[in-house]
PDB file of C-alpha atoms in Angstrom:
ATOM      1  CA  MET A  21       1.328  47.537 -18.390  1.00  0.00           C
ATOM      2  CA  GLN A  22       3.815  48.308 -15.664  1.00  0.00           C
ATOM      3  CA  SER A  23       2.257  45.806 -13.267  1.00  0.00           C
ATOM      4  CA  SER A  24       2.215  43.128 -15.964  1.00  0.00           C
ATOM      5  CA  THR A  25       5.907  43.679 -16.691  1.00  0.00           C
ATOM      6  CA  SER A  26       6.746  43.535 -12.983  1.00  0.00           C
ATOM      7  CA  ARG A  27       4.794  40.301 -12.627  1.00  0.00           C
ATOM      8  CA  TYR A  28       6.629  38.646 -15.541  1.00  0.00           C
ATOM      9  CA  LEU A  29       9.962  39.878 -14.181  1.00  0.00           C
ATOM     10  CA  ALA A  30       9.166  38.406 -10.764  1.00  0.00           C
ATOM     11  CA  ILE A  31       8.282  35.083 -12.388  1.00  0.00           C
ATOM     12  CA  ILE A  32      11.537  35.056 -14.370  1.00  0.00           C
ATOM     13  CA  VAL A  33      13.582  35.819 -11.258  1.00  0.00           C
ATOM     14  CA  ARG A  34      11.735  33.171  -9.229  1.00  0.00           C
ATOM     15  CA  TYR A  35      12.214  30.427 -11.780  1.00  0.00           C
ATOM     16  CA  GLY A  36      15.779  31.525 -12.415  1.00  0.00           C
ATOM     17  CA  LEU A  37      16.589  31.064  -8.737  1.00  0.00           C
ATOM     18  CA  LEU A  38      14.879  27.671  -8.755  1.00  0.00           C
ATOM     19  CA  VAL A  39      16.940  26.576 -11.772  1.00  0.00           C
ATOM     20  CA  ILE A  40      20.145  27.688 -10.050  1.00  0.00           C
ATOM     21  CA  LEU A  41      19.170  25.851  -6.866  1.00  0.00           C
ATOM     22  CA  ALA A  42      18.267  22.699  -8.827  1.00  0.00           C
ATOM     23  CA  ALA A  43      21.584  22.833 -10.698  1.00  0.00           C
ATOM     24  CA  ALA A  44      23.481  23.208  -7.409  1.00  0.00           C
ATOM     25  CA  VAL A  45      21.772  20.073  -6.081  1.00  0.00           C
ATOM     26  CA  ILE A  46      21.910  17.950  -9.234  1.00  0.00           C
ATOM     27  CA  TYR A  47      25.425  18.824 -10.443  1.00  0.00           C
ATOM     28  CA  PRO A  48      27.340  16.992  -7.646  1.00  0.00           C
ATOM     29  CA  ILE A  49      25.328  13.826  -8.337  1.00  0.00           C
ATOM     30  CA  VAL A  50      26.020  14.050 -12.067  1.00  0.00           C
ATOM     31  CA  TRP A  51      29.704  14.820 -11.404  1.00  0.00           C
ATOM     32  CA  VAL A  52      30.093  11.734  -9.199  1.00  0.00           C
ATOM     33  CA  PHE A  53      28.451   9.515 -11.822  1.00  0.00           C
ATOM     34  CA  LEU A  54      30.521  10.893 -14.718  1.00  0.00           C
ATOM     35  CA  GLY A  55      33.690  10.712 -12.618  1.00  0.00           C
ATOM     36  CA  SER A  56      33.097   7.017 -12.030  1.00  0.00           C
ATOM     37  CA  LEU A  57      33.232   6.430 -15.795  1.00  0.00           C
ATOM     38  CA  LYS A  58      36.634   8.093 -16.269  1.00  0.00           C
ATOM     39  CA  SER A  59      40.039   6.475 -16.318  1.00  0.00           C
ATOM     40  CA  GLN A  60      42.477   7.375 -13.556  1.00  0.00           C
ATOM     41  CA  GLU A  61      44.487   9.571 -15.928  1.00  0.00           C
ATOM     42  CA  SER A  62      41.391  11.292 -17.298  1.00  0.00           C
ATOM     43  CA  PHE A  63      40.128  11.984 -13.800  1.00  0.00           C
ATOM     44  CA  TYR A  64      43.248  13.968 -12.903  1.00  0.00           C
ATOM     45  CA  THR A  65      43.701  15.727 -16.234  1.00  0.00           C
ATOM     46  CA  ASN A  66      40.025  16.553 -16.808  1.00  0.00           C
ATOM     47  CA  PRO A  67      38.199  16.363 -13.445  1.00  0.00           C
ATOM     48  CA  TRP A  68      35.312  18.672 -14.378  1.00  0.00           C
ATOM     49  CA  GLY A  69      34.656  17.702 -17.990  1.00  0.00           C
ATOM     50  CA  LEU A  70      32.979  14.766 -19.683  1.00  0.00           C
ATOM     51  CA  PRO A  71      34.834  11.431 -19.880  1.00  0.00           C
ATOM     52  CA  ASP A  72      36.934  10.923 -22.993  1.00  0.00           C
ATOM     53  CA  GLN A  73      35.753   7.336 -22.971  1.00  0.00           C
ATOM     54  CA  PHE A  74      33.053   5.757 -20.826  1.00  0.00           C
ATOM     55  CA  HIS A  75      34.566   2.956 -18.703  1.00  0.00           C
ATOM     56  CA  TRP A  76      31.506   0.993 -17.662  1.00  0.00           C
ATOM     57  CA  GLU A  77      33.658  -1.923 -16.565  1.00  0.00           C
ATOM     58  CA  VAL A  78      34.354  -0.170 -13.266  1.00  0.00           C
ATOM     59  CA  TYR A  79      30.902  -1.234 -12.053  1.00  0.00           C
ATOM     60  CA  LYS A  80      31.705  -4.839 -12.896  1.00  0.00           C
ATOM     61  CA  ILE A  81      34.939  -4.514 -10.914  1.00  0.00           C
ATOM     62  CA  ILE A  82      33.312  -3.222  -7.729  1.00  0.00           C
ATOM     63  CA  PHE A  83      30.667  -5.964  -7.800  1.00  0.00           C
ATOM     64  CA  VAL A  84      32.802  -8.893  -8.978  1.00  0.00           C
ATOM     65  CA  ASP A  85      36.158  -8.135  -7.345  1.00  0.00           C
ATOM     66  CA  PHE A  86      34.954  -6.319  -4.237  1.00  0.00           C
ATOM     67  CA  HIS A  87      31.605  -8.170  -3.853  1.00  0.00           C
ATOM     68  CA  LEU A  88      29.789  -4.914  -3.204  1.00  0.00           C
ATOM     69  CA  GLN A  89      26.408  -6.585  -3.685  1.00  0.00           C
ATOM     70  CA  ILE A  90      26.803  -8.191  -0.248  1.00  0.00           C
ATOM     71  CA  ASN A  91      27.249  -4.805   1.390  1.00  0.00           C
ATOM     72  CA  VAL A  92      24.345  -3.344  -0.597  1.00  0.00           C
ATOM     73  CA  TRP A  93      22.109  -6.166   0.610  1.00  0.00           C
ATOM     74  CA  ASN A  94      23.240  -5.683   4.231  1.00  0.00           C
ATOM     75  CA  SER A  95      22.496  -1.955   4.107  1.00  0.00           C
ATOM     76  CA  LEU A  96      19.160  -2.540   2.387  1.00  0.00           C
ATOM     77  CA  TYR A  97      18.155  -5.234   4.879  1.00  0.00           C
ATOM     78  CA  ILE A  98      19.084  -3.151   7.927  1.00  0.00           C
ATOM     79  CA  SER A  99      17.531   0.057   6.583  1.00  0.00           C
ATOM     80  CA  VAL A 100      14.229  -1.494   5.501  1.00  0.00           C
ATOM     81  CA  ILE A 101      13.702  -3.571   8.649  1.00  0.00           C
ATOM     82  CA  SER A 102      14.698  -0.681  10.930  1.00  0.00           C
ATOM     83  CA  THR A 103      12.389   1.703   9.077  1.00  0.00           C
ATOM     84  CA  LEU A 104       9.426  -0.680   9.244  1.00  0.00           C
ATOM     85  CA  ILE A 105       9.904  -1.258  12.975  1.00  0.00           C
ATOM     86  CA  ILE A 106      10.257   2.477  13.621  1.00  0.00           C
ATOM     87  CA  ILE A 107       7.060   3.175  11.681  1.00  0.00           C
ATOM     88  CA  MET A 108       5.158   0.424  13.487  1.00  0.00           C
ATOM     89  CA  LEU A 109       6.236   1.480  16.993  1.00  0.00           C
ATOM     90  CA  SER A 110       6.166   5.261  16.528  1.00  0.00           C
ATOM     91  CA  THR A 111       2.738   5.382  14.855  1.00  0.00           C
ATOM     92  CA  MET A 112       1.116   3.360  17.632  1.00  0.00           C
ATOM     93  CA  ALA A 113       2.986   5.236  20.372  1.00  0.00           C
ATOM     94  CA  ALA A 114       2.086   8.650  18.925  1.00  0.00           C
ATOM     95  CA  TYR A 115      -1.550   7.559  18.579  1.00  0.00           C
ATOM     96  CA  GLY A 116      -1.697   6.431  22.190  1.00  0.00           C
ATOM     97  CA  LEU A 117      -0.031   9.592  23.462  1.00  0.00           C
ATOM     98  CA  ILE A 118      -1.914  12.157  21.360  1.00  0.00           C
ATOM     99  CA  ARG A 119      -5.305  10.724  20.419  1.00  0.00           C
ATOM    100  CA  LEU A 120      -6.073   8.827  23.619  1.00  0.00           C
ATOM    101  CA  LYS A 121      -6.625  10.857  26.767  1.00  0.00           C
ATOM    102  CA  TRP A 122      -4.999   9.335  29.853  1.00  0.00           C
ATOM    103  CA  LYS A 123      -3.222  10.689  32.887  1.00  0.00           C
ATOM    104  CA  GLY A 124       0.486  11.230  32.404  1.00  0.00           C
ATOM    105  CA  SER A 125       0.467  11.061  28.589  1.00  0.00           C
ATOM    106  CA  LYS A 126       2.093  14.491  28.240  1.00  0.00           C
ATOM    107  CA  MET A 127       4.804  13.572  30.735  1.00  0.00           C
ATOM    108  CA  VAL A 128       5.539  10.303  28.928  1.00  0.00           C
ATOM    109  CA  LEU A 129       5.665  12.153  25.606  1.00  0.00           C
ATOM    110  CA  GLY A 130       8.114  14.666  27.068  1.00  0.00           C
ATOM    111  CA  VAL A 131      10.361  11.903  28.390  1.00  0.00           C
ATOM    112  CA  ILE A 132      10.396  10.163  24.994  1.00  0.00           C
ATOM    113  CA  LEU A 133      11.172  13.410  23.167  1.00  0.00           C
ATOM    114  CA  LEU A 134      14.167  13.967  25.444  1.00  0.00           C
ATOM    115  CA  GLY A 135      15.845  11.309  23.329  1.00  0.00           C
ATOM    116  CA  ILE A 136      16.146  13.866  20.529  1.00  0.00           C
ATOM    117  CA  MET A 137      18.509  15.918  22.712  1.00  0.00           C
ATOM    118  CA  ILE A 138      20.984  13.052  23.152  1.00  0.00           C
ATOM    119  CA  PRO A 139      23.809  13.086  20.561  1.00  0.00           C
ATOM    120  CA  VAL A 140      23.606   9.744  18.791  1.00  0.00           C
ATOM    121  CA  HIS A 141      27.288   8.871  18.752  1.00  0.00           C
ATOM    122  CA  SER A 142      27.901   9.999  22.341  1.00  0.00           C
ATOM    123  CA  THR A 143      26.288   6.726  23.451  1.00  0.00           C
ATOM    124  CA  LEU A 144      28.377   4.506  21.182  1.00  0.00           C
ATOM    125  CA  ILE A 145      30.693   3.066  23.846  1.00  0.00           C
ATOM    126  CA  PRO A 146      28.091   2.367  26.584  1.00  0.00           C
ATOM    127  CA  ILE A 147      25.677   0.852  24.074  1.00  0.00           C
ATOM    128  CA  TYR A 148      28.428  -1.357  22.650  1.00  0.00           C
ATOM    129  CA  LEU A 149      29.426  -2.551  26.130  1.00  0.00           C
ATOM    130  CA  ASP A 150      25.821  -3.240  27.109  1.00  0.00           C
ATOM    131  CA  LEU A 151      25.073  -5.164  23.938  1.00  0.00           C
ATOM    132  CA  GLN A 152      28.092  -7.406  24.460  1.00  0.00           C
ATOM    133  CA  ALA A 153      25.772  -9.404  26.711  1.00  0.00           C
ATOM    134  CA  PHE A 154      24.054 -10.669  23.551  1.00  0.00           C
ATOM    135  CA  ASN A 155      26.990 -12.887  22.635  1.00  0.00           C
ATOM    136  CA  ASN A 156      25.072 -14.785  19.967  1.00  0.00           C
ATOM    137  CA  TYR A 157      24.218 -11.565  18.145  1.00  0.00           C
ATOM    138  CA  VAL A 158      27.526  -9.709  18.367  1.00  0.00           C
ATOM    139  CA  ASP A 159      28.802  -8.677  14.957  1.00  0.00           C
ATOM    140  CA  THR A 160      25.416  -9.255  13.336  1.00  0.00           C
ATOM    141  CA  ARG A 161      22.949  -6.991  11.577  1.00  0.00           C
ATOM    142  CA  ILE A 162      20.346  -7.460  14.327  1.00  0.00           C
ATOM    143  CA  LEU A 163      22.649  -5.835  16.875  1.00  0.00           C
ATOM    144  CA  LEU A 164      23.134  -2.792  14.656  1.00  0.00           C
ATOM    145  CA  MET A 165      19.387  -2.283  14.219  1.00  0.00           C
ATOM    146  CA  LEU A 166      18.776  -1.715  17.936  1.00  0.00           C
ATOM    147  CA  PRO A 167      20.420   1.742  18.233  1.00  0.00           C
ATOM    148  CA  TYR A 168      19.013   2.768  14.850  1.00  0.00           C
ATOM    149  CA  ILE A 169      15.498   1.980  16.043  1.00  0.00           C
ATOM    150  CA  ALA A 170      15.999   3.475  19.498  1.00  0.00           C
ATOM    151  CA  PHE A 171      17.254   6.804  18.186  1.00  0.00           C
ATOM    152  CA  GLY A 172      14.768   6.900  15.308  1.00  0.00           C
ATOM    153  CA  ILE A 173      11.658   6.570  17.456  1.00  0.00           C
ATOM    154  CA  PRO A 174      11.758   9.958  19.313  1.00  0.00           C
ATOM    155  CA  THR A 175      12.068  12.005  16.113  1.00  0.00           C
ATOM    156  CA  SER A 176       9.372   9.908  14.451  1.00  0.00           C
ATOM    157  CA  ILE A 177       6.988  10.351  17.375  1.00  0.00           C
ATOM    158  CA  LEU A 178       7.592  14.110  17.272  1.00  0.00           C
ATOM    159  CA  ILE A 179       6.648  14.244  13.574  1.00  0.00           C
ATOM    160  CA  LEU A 180       3.633  11.964  13.939  1.00  0.00           C
ATOM    161  CA  SER A 181       2.298  13.554  17.123  1.00  0.00           C
ATOM    162  CA  GLY A 182       2.242  16.957  15.441  1.00  0.00           C
ATOM    163  CA  TYR A 183       0.326  15.495  12.505  1.00  0.00           C
ATOM    164  CA  TYR A 184      -2.095  13.498  14.668  1.00  0.00           C
ATOM    165  CA  ALA A 185      -2.974  16.639  16.617  1.00  0.00           C
ATOM    166  CA  THR A 186      -4.350  18.248  13.433  1.00  0.00           C
ATOM    167  CA  ILE A 187      -6.707  15.383  12.545  1.00  0.00           C
ATOM    168  CA  SER A 188     -10.360  15.946  13.361  1.00  0.00           C
ATOM    169  CA  LYS A 189     -11.932  13.600  15.881  1.00  0.00           C
ATOM    170  CA  ASP A 190     -15.229  13.491  13.966  1.00  0.00           C
ATOM    171  CA  MET A 191     -14.230  10.436  11.920  1.00  0.00           C
ATOM    172  CA  GLU A 192     -13.088   8.500  14.989  1.00  0.00           C
ATOM    173  CA  GLU A 193     -16.266   9.371  16.881  1.00  0.00           C
ATOM    174  CA  ALA A 194     -18.382   8.236  13.933  1.00  0.00           C
ATOM    175  CA  ALA A 195     -16.412   4.988  13.741  1.00  0.00           C
ATOM    176  CA  VAL A 196     -16.871   4.336  17.478  1.00  0.00           C
ATOM    177  CA  ILE A 197     -20.618   4.935  17.147  1.00  0.00           C
ATOM    178  CA  ASP A 198     -20.629   2.340  14.346  1.00  0.00           C
ATOM    179  CA  GLY A 199     -18.992  -0.130  16.713  1.00  0.00           C
ATOM    180  CA  SER A 200     -15.330   0.176  15.790  1.00  0.00           C
ATOM    181  CA  SER A 201     -12.688  -0.475  18.445  1.00  0.00           C
ATOM    182  CA  ILE A 202      -9.689   1.724  19.232  1.00  0.00           C
ATOM    183  CA  ILE A 203      -7.454  -0.575  17.203  1.00  0.00           C
ATOM    184  CA  GLY A 204      -9.924  -0.450  14.341  1.00  0.00           C
ATOM    185  CA  CYS A 205      -9.968   3.361  14.425  1.00  0.00           C
ATOM    186  CA  PHE A 206      -6.205   3.430  14.274  1.00  0.00           C
ATOM    187  CA  PHE A 207      -5.728   1.028  11.367  1.00  0.00           C
ATOM    188  CA  LYS A 208      -8.814   2.002   9.354  1.00  0.00           C
ATOM    189  CA  ILE A 209      -8.831   5.778   9.827  1.00  0.00           C
ATOM    190  CA  ILE A 210      -5.737   7.316  11.415  1.00  0.00           C
ATOM    191  CA  PHE A 211      -3.072   5.199   9.734  1.00  0.00           C
ATOM    192  CA  PRO A 212      -4.327   5.662   6.122  1.00  0.00           C
ATOM    193  CA  ILE A 213      -4.769   9.434   6.338  1.00  0.00           C
ATOM    194  CA  SER A 214      -1.412   9.817   8.102  1.00  0.00           C
ATOM    195  CA  MET A 215       0.565   8.636   5.085  1.00  0.00           C
ATOM    196  CA  PRO A 216       2.204  12.055   4.469  1.00  0.00           C
ATOM    197  CA  ALA A 217       3.700  12.028   7.976  1.00  0.00           C
ATOM    198  CA  ILE A 218       4.526   8.318   7.757  1.00  0.00           C
ATOM    199  CA  ALA A 219       6.281   8.905   4.433  1.00  0.00           C
ATOM    200  CA  THR A 220       8.376  11.637   6.060  1.00  0.00           C
ATOM    201  CA  VAL A 221       9.281   9.289   8.901  1.00  0.00           C
ATOM    202  CA  ALA A 222      10.171   6.569   6.406  1.00  0.00           C
ATOM    203  CA  ILE A 223      12.453   8.900   4.432  1.00  0.00           C
ATOM    204  CA  LEU A 224      14.316  10.144   7.505  1.00  0.00           C
ATOM    205  CA  SER A 225      14.649   6.676   9.051  1.00  0.00           C
ATOM    206  CA  PHE A 226      15.787   4.984   5.866  1.00  0.00           C
ATOM    207  CA  ILE A 227      18.325   7.667   4.941  1.00  0.00           C
ATOM    208  CA  HIS A 228      19.795   7.688   8.447  1.00  0.00           C
ATOM    209  CA  SER A 229      20.140   3.901   8.578  1.00  0.00           C
ATOM    210  CA  TRP A 230      21.496   3.746   5.031  1.00  0.00           C
ATOM    211  CA  ASN A 231      24.168   6.431   5.506  1.00  0.00           C
ATOM    212  CA  GLU A 232      25.233   5.762   9.104  1.00  0.00           C
ATOM    213  CA  LEU A 233      28.916   4.830   9.371  1.00  0.00           C
ATOM    214  CA  LEU A 234      30.329   4.973  12.911  1.00  0.00           C
ATOM    215  CA  TYR A 235      27.996   2.471  14.590  1.00  0.00           C
ATOM    216  CA  ALA A 236      28.310   0.123  11.611  1.00  0.00           C
ATOM    217  CA  LEU A 237      32.100   0.443  11.654  1.00  0.00           C
ATOM    218  CA  ILE A 238      32.334  -0.454  15.364  1.00  0.00           C
ATOM    219  CA  PHE A 239      29.562  -3.042  15.591  1.00  0.00           C
ATOM    220  CA  LEU A 240      30.227  -4.987  12.380  1.00  0.00           C
ATOM    221  CA  ARG A 241      33.735  -6.363  11.970  1.00  0.00           C
ATOM    222  CA  LYS A 242      32.963  -9.353   9.768  1.00  0.00           C
ATOM    223  CA  THR A 243      33.251  -8.508   6.086  1.00  0.00           C
ATOM    224  CA  GLU A 244      30.116 -10.442   5.164  1.00  0.00           C
ATOM    225  CA  ALA A 245      28.046  -8.420   7.660  1.00  0.00           C
ATOM    226  CA  GLN A 246      29.361  -4.919   6.864  1.00  0.00           C
ATOM    227  CA  THR A 247      27.115  -2.243   5.409  1.00  0.00           C
ATOM    228  CA  LEU A 248      27.782  -0.168   2.307  1.00  0.00           C
ATOM    229  CA  PRO A 249      29.230   2.929   4.080  1.00  0.00           C
ATOM    230  CA  VAL A 250      31.802   0.690   5.796  1.00  0.00           C
ATOM    231  CA  ALA A 251      32.603  -1.054   2.507  1.00  0.00           C
ATOM    232  CA  LEU A 252      33.372   2.310   0.882  1.00  0.00           C
ATOM    233  CA  LEU A 253      36.435   2.578   3.115  1.00  0.00           C
ATOM    234  CA  GLN A 254      38.084  -0.383   1.382  1.00  0.00           C
ATOM    235  CA  PHE A 255      38.341   1.629  -1.830  1.00  0.00           C
ATOM    236  CA  MET A 256      40.591   4.208  -0.173  1.00  0.00           C
ATOM    237  CA  GLY A 257      44.206   3.071  -0.573  1.00  0.00           C
ATOM    238  CA  PHE A 258      47.030   3.974   1.820  1.00  0.00           C
ATOM    239  CA  TYR A 259      49.355   5.236  -0.923  1.00  0.00           C
ATOM    240  CA  SER A 260      46.986   5.698  -3.838  1.00  0.00           C
ATOM    241  CA  THR A 261      43.270   5.621  -4.572  1.00  0.00           C
ATOM    242  CA  ASP A 262      41.389   4.564  -7.685  1.00  0.00           C
ATOM    243  CA  TRP A 263      38.893   7.404  -7.752  1.00  0.00           C
ATOM    244  CA  ALA A 264      36.801   5.814 -10.487  1.00  0.00           C
ATOM    245  CA  GLN A 265      36.083   2.865  -8.184  1.00  0.00           C
ATOM    246  CA  VAL A 266      35.424   5.182  -5.251  1.00  0.00           C
ATOM    247  CA  LEU A 267      32.955   7.300  -7.230  1.00  0.00           C
ATOM    248  CA  ALA A 268      31.295   4.197  -8.690  1.00  0.00           C
ATOM    249  CA  ALA A 269      30.737   2.834  -5.190  1.00  0.00           C
ATOM    250  CA  ILE A 270      29.413   6.224  -4.050  1.00  0.00           C
ATOM    251  CA  THR A 271      27.030   6.245  -7.021  1.00  0.00           C
ATOM    252  CA  VAL A 272      25.692   2.850  -5.968  1.00  0.00           C
ATOM    253  CA  ALA A 273      25.357   4.116  -2.401  1.00  0.00           C
ATOM    254  CA  MET A 274      23.400   7.195  -3.520  1.00  0.00           C
ATOM    255  CA  LEU A 275      20.984   5.408  -5.835  1.00  0.00           C
ATOM    256  CA  PRO A 276      18.606   3.688  -3.359  1.00  0.00           C
ATOM    257  CA  GLY A 277      18.278   6.800  -1.223  1.00  0.00           C
ATOM    258  CA  VAL A 278      17.488   8.968  -4.227  1.00  0.00           C
ATOM    259  CA  LEU A 279      14.964   6.472  -5.569  1.00  0.00           C
ATOM    260  CA  ILE A 280      13.122   5.965  -2.301  1.00  0.00           C
ATOM    261  CA  TYR A 281      13.012   9.714  -1.704  1.00  0.00           C
ATOM    262  CA  MET A 282      11.561  10.286  -5.170  1.00  0.00           C
ATOM    263  CA  PHE A 283       8.972   7.555  -4.641  1.00  0.00           C
ATOM    264  CA  LEU A 284       7.886   8.735  -1.204  1.00  0.00           C
ATOM    265  CA  GLN A 285       7.941  12.375  -2.259  1.00  0.00           C
ATOM    266  CA  ASN A 286       5.256  11.588  -4.830  1.00  0.00           C
ATOM    267  CA  TYR A 287       3.416   9.614  -2.187  1.00  0.00           C
ATOM    268  CA  ILE A 288       3.433  12.629   0.146  1.00  0.00           C
ATOM    269  CA  VAL A 289       1.833  14.763  -2.569  1.00  0.00           C
ATOM    270  CA  GLN A 290      -0.797  12.099  -3.198  1.00  0.00           C
ATOM    271  CA  GLY A 291      -1.519  11.838   0.517  1.00  0.00           C
ATOM    272  CA  ILE A 292      -1.921  15.569   0.945  1.00  0.00           C
ATOM    273  CA  THR A 293      -4.178  15.985  -2.100  1.00  0.00           C
ATOM    274  CA  ALA A 294      -6.218  12.836  -1.391  1.00  0.00           C
ATOM    275  CA  GLY A 295      -8.326  14.819   1.048  1.00  0.00           C
ATOM    276  CA  ALA A 296      -9.155  14.270   4.695  1.00  0.00           C
ATOM    277  CA  VAL A 297     -11.155  16.167   7.260  1.00  0.00           C
ATOM    278  CA  LYS A 298      -8.691  17.971   9.506  1.00  0.00           C
ATOM    279  CA  GLY A 299      -9.477  20.406  12.266  1.00  0.00           C
TER     280      GLY A 299
END
């Protein structure tokens, strides 16, 4: 009886802590969304409560008057393309460094992983000066993708190499006996069963590209090329700020990241439970 009571008490405490943790994570998101629907007066007089009246027109204002859809598209374009390129390059590089045995592979892997130790924004000025040589691409989205991809690859290779090292070689050996090439083994065996690690890489790469501000602020000066984090700065006034518009823009900025994380989180679970022979 005593052990049963202790077990139920432990369950209650565990789930209670999880509820508190979930509330701490969810409440700021809900607060930002509800704050975007308040009037300026209601925001100052009742910052923590529900809106007296829901002002949905603020979302029309930020898209019609501020043309936020252009910035959303720029961020989405840069984030998706950068993420796809990072996945393509890092998966093949990690496969070649971990699964294929060749002299110097460990040294090359170590050199690539040194990129993780370099602070991203410490290279802002030299990278900007070097990329000025691409005069036709200055102030374009293509230019901004290059540092995103370069700094995303080392972390991605680290994640993928650790996952590749746990995969049994039995399936590859069986595929080679059946006549499959190295490229065939990669795309038909390694790539499909590596989806949990690839999903993690996709989440990290997309979120970083989507939220990054400093590179986008320096590299993109044309309004039509600016990303969403840069566009958020235009809502901050010098003498006053319409916080409903600011919070509405932040809500829009949060939405894609939350959605893609939720989607890929489910995909990670499916990949782990799908079953694969790992050593």
